[in-house]
């Protein structure tokens, strides 16, 4: 596969890259000719221990000695634009070669699953598993994707022309790329973010999800009328519903997004119905399909006319047409009609299920306002603040009032109540599946859950029925440790137990990788989540409930990304596996799910990973001694990470040295960079800019720091043999270290080696670099690999080529940061401060886009 990568990706890239030189734009030839020279200057300069400023200055003196400062800046900006387009070209070539460098019928695919089940005589077990199993991928608006929609469209077209090897069209698209802006002039609104993701829903998920289900139906000999599990693959949606720290998400936006989701879906339905109308031209069928088309049109495009109010009404017409087709026309084109029926069964009238998310402290604040209004009429509420947690829970559950009838001075409280009320409006409009989950971030107690449950019941409840799943989110190391106690207390509340029984005896719990890693480091976070899942599974089973885990995973390993198939396949029977739920964001949406072939492949990987353990019984369990080993390893890693995090230079380094301060100017997301205004506090810093700042510096601290120290300590205690055995036996441990290898491979410490001589931060930089070298050494020793990622050569080669493409940008950005922090000539450089700041910002785009998963 590595050789296949070099042939289909690397060679093509170098060939098509030469086309850039022929673009008919001023300065292109000069830029394209000088850029390889800059790249070479960077590589040789770093080998000789030069710093970015010295490298850039020498480059100018060697190749453009007569250039003015303005001309130098213009050339640097031209380099950034050129490299951005090289990254787009590489993305497109890699996407075009996806089915050549990935086995679309091998391990982790539906074809591979069916083949193995047949070979081992386990078809019935597989049938039983898919009856109630589910994978939910939740698209978030978290800002890790820098491409505007116009560029994403070019990438899509470029990928297809490269696949077809149409040189003339490739050349035209590269010319278009040269003229297309890569930067949003303004921050997108939450609605803009939703609209941009609707493209993926319409163009990729809509056609691909039914194809996967049809593969299973065909492979397992299940007819359409016999297939019951239309929740096998579901799409969740956060834009317009995630209001945690985003003041721009209002209830009006939430409703507007829900309407757009329905409109987008019904346009897809209308398009399919028009196609069916061209094929099903037979007596008794034609008028039914014509009627369906006319009743879908007003919902999709507006206007007047009779409409469907519920998907069942559309399905009734489609099944009527199906009966006529079978009975009177020998089932001609039945496969086309069945394919459309399957889509309606899967997507209903909602397309993607919107989640609402808010911080627990906001609910507490809203309840304080409600209680203040109610105190004059209810003496029990006079001393509410002095009650125990259980007394507060009992008191809240005893209240009966209409929150909307209270007049609040604080507009935020009114908005929070309306944000819950809008859930009912969406359920009425799009169906219950359109919005039926409420995620509580920063959840720390059973009271945090009951506050939302009772408020929702008072606003939305009909008698005892509340069609809403309340989902606590546990993120920090402390919260993960405390999560089992919280859930135990919650399960003991009779009213909530009854609610869960009405919701199918299921409790969804979200676990956050991003903030866990930010809080406790890579090893501690991953192992804490594993332990929390085991404990939460055990407690729920004891109480008669099923836990569904919803993983808040980002793109890079530092935020729970990396190889997700191996991660889920590695979970044993001590962790509930009824469903796989995962957040997908930013670059991961476009890189893993941006094209039908990659989307289908990655959905199948998630599907098979969640199914394999149950069907084939390849349980990856930890023995008691192995758990003790992991406990000790995680604890040593945690201590090492805390030693860095609590270093007095940790936050100042982020603030003064990294590009963290520039993230607010990128215009890639509607959400603020930190949770509060004022001076930078570590706890207020969001995980995405935190991780991305380290990625920009090519230091990737959250993805490996503490791993080397932990392994070395275990080695010192004579446990290296045990760790090596664990690496060979445990897929979980192997995946954990393999994902960290990716973070290490994407590091490039020579670019910031100049900081080792810095008076303020020199020792701090040396501390990080020492851990990088140690982690690399220790992981290679455990894995017995010759180099990092040697066990995944295709991914390794992709990472290496991408990093080489953006090396000039890394150098230019560091040069600009050096000039801003320590200008050589304060008077002259002050006049160019704006240009240096713009350089830092512009380089961010290419560096992030090249990484594809933000690290």
mmCIF file of C-alpha atoms in Angstrom, residues 488-811:
data_model
loop_
_atom_site.group_PDB
_atom_site.id
_atom_site.type_symbol
_atom_site.label_atom_id
_atom_site.label_comp_id
_atom_site.label_asym_id
_atom_site.label_seq_id
_atom_site.Cartn_x
_atom_site.Cartn_y
_atom_site.Cartn_z
ATOM 1 C CA UNK A 488 -25.827 6.332 40.669
ATOM 2 C CA UNK A 489 -27.557 9.227 42.433
ATOM 3 C CA UNK A 490 -29.572 10.037 39.314
ATOM 4 C CA UNK A 491 -30.800 6.460 38.880
ATOM 5 C CA UNK A 492 -32.068 6.521 42.479
ATOM 6 C CA UNK A 493 -34.543 9.352 41.764
ATOM 7 C CA UNK A 494 -37.984 7.753 41.120
ATOM 8 C CA UNK A 495 -39.227 10.456 38.739
ATOM 9 C CA UNK A 496 -36.113 10.201 36.595
ATOM 10 C CA UNK A 497 -36.203 6.382 36.638
ATOM 11 C CA UNK A 498 -39.746 6.527 35.272
ATOM 12 C CA UNK A 499 -38.621 8.976 32.608
ATOM 13 C CA UNK A 500 -35.867 6.562 31.495
ATOM 14 C CA UNK A 501 -38.339 3.678 31.358
ATOM 15 C CA UNK A 502 -40.531 5.716 29.023
ATOM 16 C CA UNK A 503 -37.419 6.459 26.902
ATOM 17 C CA UNK A 504 -36.668 2.763 26.357
ATOM 18 C CA UNK A 505 -34.568 2.209 29.523
ATOM 19 C CA UNK A 506 -31.663 3.975 27.813
ATOM 20 C CA UNK A 507 -29.395 6.660 29.264
ATOM 21 C CA UNK A 508 -27.032 8.458 26.892
ATOM 22 C CA UNK A 509 -23.853 9.811 28.501
ATOM 23 C CA UNK A 510 -21.399 12.037 26.674
ATOM 24 C CA UNK A 511 -17.678 11.869 27.458
ATOM 25 C CA UNK A 512 -15.381 14.639 26.264
ATOM 26 C CA UNK A 513 -11.924 13.714 25.002
ATOM 27 C CA UNK A 514 -10.886 17.285 24.181
ATOM 28 C CA UNK A 515 -11.207 18.870 27.588
ATOM 29 C CA UNK A 516 -10.110 15.671 29.297
ATOM 30 C CA UNK A 517 -6.800 15.785 27.429
ATOM 31 C CA UNK A 518 -6.449 19.517 28.027
ATOM 32 C CA UNK A 519 -7.106 18.954 31.723
ATOM 33 C CA UNK A 520 -5.101 15.800 32.459
ATOM 34 C CA UNK A 521 -2.886 14.967 29.503
ATOM 35 C CA UNK A 522 -3.071 12.313 26.809
ATOM 36 C CA UNK A 523 -2.634 9.089 28.821
ATOM 37 C CA UNK A 524 -4.702 10.094 31.836
ATOM 38 C CA UNK A 525 -7.623 11.355 29.729
ATOM 39 C CA UNK A 526 -7.885 8.262 27.544
ATOM 40 C CA UNK A 527 -7.562 5.831 30.423
ATOM 41 C CA UNK A 528 -9.963 7.855 32.610
ATOM 42 C CA UNK A 529 -12.585 7.698 29.863
ATOM 43 C CA UNK A 530 -12.071 3.941 29.512
ATOM 44 C CA UNK A 531 -12.469 3.465 33.283
ATOM 45 C CA UNK A 532 -15.485 5.764 33.427
ATOM 46 C CA UNK A 533 -17.156 3.746 30.668
ATOM 47 C CA UNK A 534 -16.586 0.497 32.544
ATOM 48 C CA UNK A 535 -17.958 1.901 35.810
ATOM 49 C CA UNK A 536 -20.911 3.629 34.153
ATOM 50 C CA UNK A 537 -21.779 0.425 32.271
ATOM 51 C CA UNK A 538 -21.685 -1.641 35.465
ATOM 52 C CA UNK A 539 -23.862 0.786 37.442
ATOM 53 C CA UNK A 540 -26.463 1.102 34.672
ATOM 54 C CA UNK A 541 -26.699 -2.675 34.276
ATOM 55 C CA UNK A 542 -27.178 -3.061 38.023
ATOM 56 C CA UNK A 543 -30.017 -0.521 37.850
ATOM 57 C CA UNK A 544 -31.664 -2.204 34.836
ATOM 58 C CA UNK A 545 -30.709 0.438 32.278
ATOM 59 C CA UNK A 546 -28.579 0.461 29.139
ATOM 60 C CA UNK A 547 -25.903 3.114 28.794
ATOM 61 C CA UNK A 548 -25.236 4.647 25.401
ATOM 62 C CA UNK A 549 -21.890 6.422 25.180
ATOM 63 C CA UNK A 550 -21.617 9.550 23.084
ATOM 64 C CA UNK A 551 -17.954 10.364 22.477
ATOM 65 C CA UNK A 552 -16.956 13.980 21.980
ATOM 66 C CA UNK A 553 -13.995 13.258 19.715
ATOM 67 C CA UNK A 554 -12.081 15.862 17.740
ATOM 68 C CA UNK A 555 -9.916 15.400 14.660
ATOM 69 C CA UNK A 556 -6.431 15.007 16.160
ATOM 70 C CA UNK A 557 -5.338 12.306 18.633
ATOM 71 C CA UNK A 558 -5.027 15.042 21.282
ATOM 72 C CA UNK A 559 -8.781 15.451 21.079
ATOM 73 C CA UNK A 560 -9.787 11.802 20.773
ATOM 74 C CA UNK A 561 -9.232 11.422 17.029
ATOM 75 C CA UNK A 562 -6.891 9.131 15.170
ATOM 76 C CA UNK A 563 -7.871 5.560 14.307
ATOM 77 C CA UNK A 564 -11.504 5.379 15.442
ATOM 78 C CA UNK A 565 -12.113 1.884 14.019
ATOM 79 C CA UNK A 566 -9.423 0.318 16.187
ATOM 80 C CA UNK A 567 -10.564 2.377 19.180
ATOM 81 C CA UNK A 568 -14.122 1.011 19.112
ATOM 82 C CA UNK A 569 -13.034 -2.470 18.096
ATOM 83 C CA UNK A 570 -10.765 -2.534 21.158
ATOM 84 C CA UNK A 571 -13.540 -2.062 23.743
ATOM 85 C CA UNK A 572 -14.420 -5.261 25.591
ATOM 86 C CA UNK A 573 -17.725 -6.570 26.954
ATOM 87 C CA UNK A 574 -17.311 -4.578 30.167
ATOM 88 C CA UNK A 575 -18.258 -1.487 28.142
ATOM 89 C CA UNK A 576 -21.770 -1.154 26.689
ATOM 90 C CA UNK A 577 -21.756 -1.476 22.902
ATOM 91 C CA UNK A 578 -25.380 -1.093 21.799
ATOM 92 C CA UNK A 579 -24.510 2.065 19.900
ATOM 93 C CA UNK A 580 -21.537 4.049 18.644
ATOM 94 C CA UNK A 581 -22.038 7.803 18.882
ATOM 95 C CA UNK A 582 -19.315 10.210 17.902
ATOM 96 C CA UNK A 583 -18.835 13.877 17.071
ATOM 97 C CA UNK A 584 -17.291 14.695 13.692
ATOM 98 C CA UNK A 585 -15.947 18.172 13.123
ATOM 99 C CA UNK A 586 -14.071 20.556 10.890
ATOM 100 C CA UNK A 587 -11.488 18.909 8.693
ATOM 101 C CA UNK A 588 -12.605 15.442 9.773
ATOM 102 C CA UNK A 589 -15.979 16.050 8.117
ATOM 103 C CA UNK A 590 -14.424 17.038 4.805
ATOM 104 C CA UNK A 591 -11.474 14.617 4.843
ATOM 105 C CA UNK A 592 -13.211 11.480 6.174
ATOM 106 C CA UNK A 593 -16.801 12.096 5.064
ATOM 107 C CA UNK A 594 -16.455 14.697 2.305
ATOM 108 C CA UNK A 595 -16.774 12.330 -0.667
ATOM 109 C CA UNK A 596 -19.179 9.416 -1.209
ATOM 110 C CA UNK A 597 -16.382 6.824 -1.370
ATOM 111 C CA UNK A 598 -14.580 8.016 1.794
ATOM 112 C CA UNK A 599 -17.862 8.620 3.628
ATOM 113 C CA UNK A 600 -19.113 5.132 2.841
ATOM 114 C CA UNK A 601 -15.803 3.569 3.812
ATOM 115 C CA UNK A 602 -15.546 5.410 7.145
ATOM 116 C CA UNK A 603 -19.187 4.817 8.078
ATOM 117 C CA UNK A 604 -18.672 1.119 7.397
ATOM 118 C CA UNK A 605 -15.520 1.167 9.530
ATOM 119 C CA UNK A 606 -17.485 2.596 12.476
ATOM 120 C CA UNK A 607 -20.332 0.163 11.875
ATOM 121 C CA UNK A 608 -18.132 -2.929 11.751
ATOM 122 C CA UNK A 609 -16.033 -1.780 14.717
ATOM 123 C CA UNK A 610 -19.147 -1.626 16.879
ATOM 124 C CA UNK A 611 -20.453 -4.975 15.638
ATOM 125 C CA UNK A 612 -17.339 -7.171 15.458
ATOM 126 C CA UNK A 613 -16.832 -7.808 19.177
ATOM 127 C CA UNK A 614 -20.403 -8.985 19.745
ATOM 128 C CA UNK A 615 -20.626 -11.186 16.673
ATOM 129 C CA UNK A 616 -17.133 -12.667 16.509
ATOM 130 C CA UNK A 617 -16.375 -12.622 20.235
ATOM 131 C CA UNK A 618 -12.877 -11.198 19.777
ATOM 132 C CA UNK A 619 -13.085 -9.550 23.161
ATOM 133 C CA UNK A 620 -10.176 -7.323 24.090
ATOM 134 C CA UNK A 621 -10.338 -7.451 27.898
ATOM 135 C CA UNK A 622 -7.827 -6.271 30.468
ATOM 136 C CA UNK A 623 -6.680 -8.679 33.134
ATOM 137 C CA UNK A 624 -6.326 -7.279 36.669
ATOM 138 C CA UNK A 625 -2.537 -6.990 36.354
ATOM 139 C CA UNK A 626 -2.888 -5.214 32.992
ATOM 140 C CA UNK A 627 -5.324 -2.719 34.477
ATOM 141 C CA UNK A 628 -2.878 -2.061 37.285
ATOM 142 C CA UNK A 629 -0.195 -1.476 34.658
ATOM 143 C CA UNK A 630 -2.428 0.993 32.785
ATOM 144 C CA UNK A 631 -3.358 2.730 36.046
ATOM 145 C CA UNK A 632 0.275 3.275 36.894
ATOM 146 C CA UNK A 633 1.174 4.370 33.369
ATOM 147 C CA UNK A 634 -1.701 6.872 33.268
ATOM 148 C CA UNK A 635 -0.797 8.225 36.707
ATOM 149 C CA UNK A 636 2.846 8.743 35.760
ATOM 150 C CA UNK A 637 1.765 10.463 32.538
ATOM 151 C CA UNK A 638 -0.663 12.636 34.486
ATOM 152 C CA UNK A 639 2.035 13.739 36.919
ATOM 153 C CA UNK A 640 4.356 14.654 34.050
ATOM 154 C CA UNK A 641 1.642 16.629 32.265
ATOM 155 C CA UNK A 642 0.595 18.463 35.441
ATOM 156 C CA UNK A 643 4.232 19.359 36.029
ATOM 157 C CA UNK A 644 4.181 21.111 32.647
ATOM 158 C CA UNK A 645 0.667 22.584 32.951
ATOM 159 C CA UNK A 646 1.383 24.051 36.369
ATOM 160 C CA UNK A 647 4.694 25.505 35.222
ATOM 161 C CA UNK A 648 4.600 29.307 35.682
ATOM 162 C CA UNK A 649 5.482 29.758 31.994
ATOM 163 C CA UNK A 650 2.748 27.481 30.613
ATOM 164 C CA UNK A 651 -0.033 30.051 30.118
ATOM 165 C CA UNK A 652 2.387 32.931 29.306
ATOM 166 C CA UNK A 653 3.965 30.728 26.610
ATOM 167 C CA UNK A 654 0.557 30.102 25.060
ATOM 168 C CA UNK A 655 -0.282 33.775 25.205
ATOM 169 C CA UNK A 656 3.037 35.321 24.130
ATOM 170 C CA UNK A 657 4.726 32.705 21.932
ATOM 171 C CA UNK A 658 2.061 30.649 20.167
ATOM 172 C CA UNK A 659 -0.471 32.070 17.656
ATOM 173 C CA UNK A 660 -3.304 31.531 20.184
ATOM 174 C CA UNK A 661 -4.200 35.226 20.217
ATOM 175 C CA UNK A 662 -4.735 35.133 16.448
ATOM 176 C CA UNK A 663 -7.462 32.472 16.430
ATOM 177 C CA UNK A 664 -10.172 35.032 17.098
ATOM 178 C CA UNK A 665 -9.282 36.755 13.816
ATOM 179 C CA UNK A 666 -9.533 33.697 11.574
ATOM 180 C CA UNK A 667 -13.263 34.097 10.812
ATOM 181 C CA UNK A 668 -13.758 30.356 10.628
ATOM 182 C CA UNK A 669 -16.314 29.867 13.395
ATOM 183 C CA UNK A 670 -19.101 31.770 15.096
ATOM 184 C CA UNK A 671 -18.046 30.760 18.612
ATOM 185 C CA UNK A 672 -15.631 32.874 20.709
ATOM 186 C CA UNK A 673 -12.130 31.437 21.361
ATOM 187 C CA UNK A 674 -12.593 31.391 25.146
ATOM 188 C CA UNK A 675 -15.567 31.102 27.461
ATOM 189 C CA UNK A 676 -15.190 34.489 29.155
ATOM 190 C CA UNK A 677 -13.768 37.907 28.402
ATOM 191 C CA UNK A 678 -10.817 39.446 30.229
ATOM 192 C CA UNK A 679 -7.329 38.076 30.806
ATOM 193 C CA UNK A 680 -6.447 34.569 29.672
ATOM 194 C CA UNK A 681 -7.293 31.841 32.180
ATOM 195 C CA UNK A 682 -6.439 28.247 31.391
ATOM 196 C CA UNK A 683 -9.841 26.919 32.499
ATOM 197 C CA UNK A 684 -11.684 29.309 30.150
ATOM 198 C CA UNK A 685 -9.625 28.309 27.114
ATOM 199 C CA UNK A 686 -11.444 26.131 24.605
ATOM 200 C CA UNK A 687 -9.834 22.846 23.611
ATOM 201 C CA UNK A 688 -9.737 23.575 19.884
ATOM 202 C CA UNK A 689 -7.603 26.760 19.969
ATOM 203 C CA UNK A 690 -5.559 25.173 22.772
ATOM 204 C CA UNK A 691 -4.677 22.087 20.712
ATOM 205 C CA UNK A 692 -4.400 24.040 17.467
ATOM 206 C CA UNK A 693 -1.939 26.531 18.973
ATOM 207 C CA UNK A 694 0.447 23.693 19.794
ATOM 208 C CA UNK A 695 -0.131 22.302 16.294
ATOM 209 C CA UNK A 696 0.781 25.641 14.710
ATOM 210 C CA UNK A 697 4.051 25.584 16.655
ATOM 211 C CA UNK A 698 4.610 21.986 15.499
ATOM 212 C CA UNK A 699 4.960 20.967 19.158
ATOM 213 C CA UNK A 700 1.665 19.026 19.635
ATOM 214 C CA UNK A 701 2.005 18.902 23.419
ATOM 215 C CA UNK A 702 -1.524 17.536 24.168
ATOM 216 C CA UNK A 703 -0.992 14.545 21.872
ATOM 217 C CA UNK A 704 2.039 13.030 23.581
ATOM 218 C CA UNK A 705 3.294 14.931 26.626
ATOM 219 C CA UNK A 706 3.870 12.585 29.554
ATOM 220 C CA UNK A 707 3.955 9.408 27.447
ATOM 221 C CA UNK A 708 7.764 9.229 27.410
ATOM 222 C CA UNK A 709 8.181 9.997 31.100
ATOM 223 C CA UNK A 710 5.533 7.434 32.049
ATOM 224 C CA UNK A 711 7.093 4.632 29.982
ATOM 225 C CA UNK A 712 10.591 5.465 31.220
ATOM 226 C CA UNK A 713 9.397 5.253 34.831
ATOM 227 C CA UNK A 714 7.805 1.874 34.156
ATOM 228 C CA UNK A 715 11.026 0.731 32.505
ATOM 229 C CA UNK A 716 12.981 1.901 35.558
ATOM 230 C CA UNK A 717 10.710 -0.333 37.640
ATOM 231 C CA UNK A 718 11.510 -3.298 35.383
ATOM 232 C CA UNK A 719 8.100 -3.407 33.640
ATOM 233 C CA UNK A 720 9.153 -2.868 30.042
ATOM 234 C CA UNK A 721 8.597 -6.513 29.149
ATOM 235 C CA UNK A 722 5.030 -6.278 30.472
ATOM 236 C CA UNK A 723 4.397 -3.103 28.436
ATOM 237 C CA UNK A 724 5.716 -4.730 25.271
ATOM 238 C CA UNK A 725 3.446 -7.715 25.855
ATOM 239 C CA UNK A 726 0.489 -5.378 26.438
ATOM 240 C CA UNK A 727 1.249 -3.557 23.182
ATOM 241 C CA UNK A 728 1.088 -6.859 21.274
ATOM 242 C CA UNK A 729 -2.004 -8.192 23.056
ATOM 243 C CA UNK A 730 -4.178 -5.117 23.631
ATOM 244 C CA UNK A 731 -5.683 -3.302 20.647
ATOM 245 C CA UNK A 732 -6.696 -0.465 22.995
ATOM 246 C CA UNK A 733 -3.128 0.136 24.177
ATOM 247 C CA UNK A 734 -1.748 -0.308 20.684
ATOM 248 C CA UNK A 735 -4.242 2.234 19.305
ATOM 249 C CA UNK A 736 -3.462 4.625 22.153
ATOM 250 C CA UNK A 737 0.255 4.662 21.360
ATOM 251 C CA UNK A 738 -0.267 4.558 17.590
ATOM 252 C CA UNK A 739 -2.405 7.697 17.706
ATOM 253 C CA UNK A 740 0.264 9.387 19.808
ATOM 254 C CA UNK A 741 2.800 8.416 17.143
ATOM 255 C CA UNK A 742 0.842 10.550 14.690
ATOM 256 C CA UNK A 743 1.110 13.573 16.990
ATOM 257 C CA UNK A 744 4.851 13.000 17.323
ATOM 258 C CA UNK A 745 5.289 12.566 13.566
ATOM 259 C CA UNK A 746 3.643 15.940 12.987
ATOM 260 C CA UNK A 747 6.044 17.658 15.395
ATOM 261 C CA UNK A 748 8.934 19.709 14.021
ATOM 262 C CA UNK A 749 10.942 21.165 16.884
ATOM 263 C CA UNK A 750 13.789 22.595 14.726
ATOM 264 C CA UNK A 751 11.394 25.393 13.665
ATOM 265 C CA UNK A 752 11.194 26.662 17.256
ATOM 266 C CA UNK A 753 14.664 25.626 18.468
ATOM 267 C CA UNK A 754 15.598 29.321 18.612
ATOM 268 C CA UNK A 755 13.410 29.540 21.718
ATOM 269 C CA UNK A 756 15.892 27.360 23.609
ATOM 270 C CA UNK A 757 18.044 30.513 23.919
ATOM 271 C CA UNK A 758 15.149 32.744 24.981
ATOM 272 C CA UNK A 759 15.680 34.381 28.376
ATOM 273 C CA UNK A 760 12.080 33.994 29.485
ATOM 274 C CA UNK A 761 11.026 30.734 27.838
ATOM 275 C CA UNK A 762 14.282 28.890 27.071
ATOM 276 C CA UNK A 763 14.067 26.385 29.907
ATOM 277 C CA UNK A 764 10.371 25.800 29.266
ATOM 278 C CA UNK A 765 11.035 25.007 25.579
ATOM 279 C CA UNK A 766 13.851 22.618 26.534
ATOM 280 C CA UNK A 767 11.491 20.837 28.909
ATOM 281 C CA UNK A 768 8.970 20.230 26.114
ATOM 282 C CA UNK A 769 11.629 19.163 23.631
ATOM 283 C CA UNK A 770 13.142 16.697 26.094
ATOM 284 C CA UNK A 771 9.741 15.041 26.537
ATOM 285 C CA UNK A 772 9.276 14.907 22.749
ATOM 286 C CA UNK A 773 12.588 13.064 22.288
ATOM 287 C CA UNK A 774 11.887 10.776 25.224
ATOM 288 C CA UNK A 775 8.352 9.937 24.041
ATOM 289 C CA UNK A 776 9.603 9.100 20.571
ATOM 290 C CA UNK A 777 12.378 6.895 21.976
ATOM 291 C CA UNK A 778 10.112 5.071 24.453
ATOM 292 C CA UNK A 779 7.266 4.436 21.976
ATOM 293 C CA UNK A 780 9.691 3.014 19.428
ATOM 294 C CA UNK A 781 11.164 0.753 22.078
ATOM 295 C CA UNK A 782 7.774 -0.589 23.135
ATOM 296 C CA UNK A 783 6.433 -0.991 19.599
ATOM 297 C CA UNK A 784 9.734 -2.327 18.235
ATOM 298 C CA UNK A 785 9.223 -0.217 15.113
ATOM 299 C CA UNK A 786 12.120 1.332 13.199
ATOM 300 C CA UNK A 787 10.383 4.685 12.833
ATOM 301 C CA UNK A 788 7.165 6.352 13.968
ATOM 302 C CA UNK A 789 4.011 5.171 12.138
ATOM 303 C CA UNK A 790 5.969 2.358 10.460
ATOM 304 C CA UNK A 791 2.929 0.145 11.118
ATOM 305 C CA UNK A 792 0.721 2.499 9.026
ATOM 306 C CA UNK A 793 2.991 3.373 6.076
ATOM 307 C CA UNK A 794 0.298 5.013 3.926
ATOM 308 C CA UNK A 795 -0.666 7.442 6.690
ATOM 309 C CA UNK A 796 3.014 8.005 7.500
ATOM 310 C CA UNK A 797 3.883 8.905 3.909
ATOM 311 C CA UNK A 798 0.868 11.191 3.647
ATOM 312 C CA UNK A 799 1.823 13.034 6.834
ATOM 313 C CA UNK A 800 5.445 13.419 5.740
ATOM 314 C CA UNK A 801 4.593 14.851 2.333
ATOM 315 C CA UNK A 802 2.017 17.228 3.806
ATOM 316 C CA UNK A 803 4.501 18.456 6.405
ATOM 317 C CA UNK A 804 7.111 19.044 3.714
ATOM 318 C CA UNK A 805 4.643 21.076 1.629
ATOM 319 C CA UNK A 806 3.918 23.457 4.526
ATOM 320 C CA UNK A 807 7.471 23.764 5.859
ATOM 321 C CA UNK A 808 7.862 27.198 4.187
ATOM 322 C CA UNK A 809 4.658 28.369 5.902
ATOM 323 C CA UNK A 810 5.866 27.137 9.284
ATOM 324 C CA UNK A 811 9.077 29.087 8.757
#
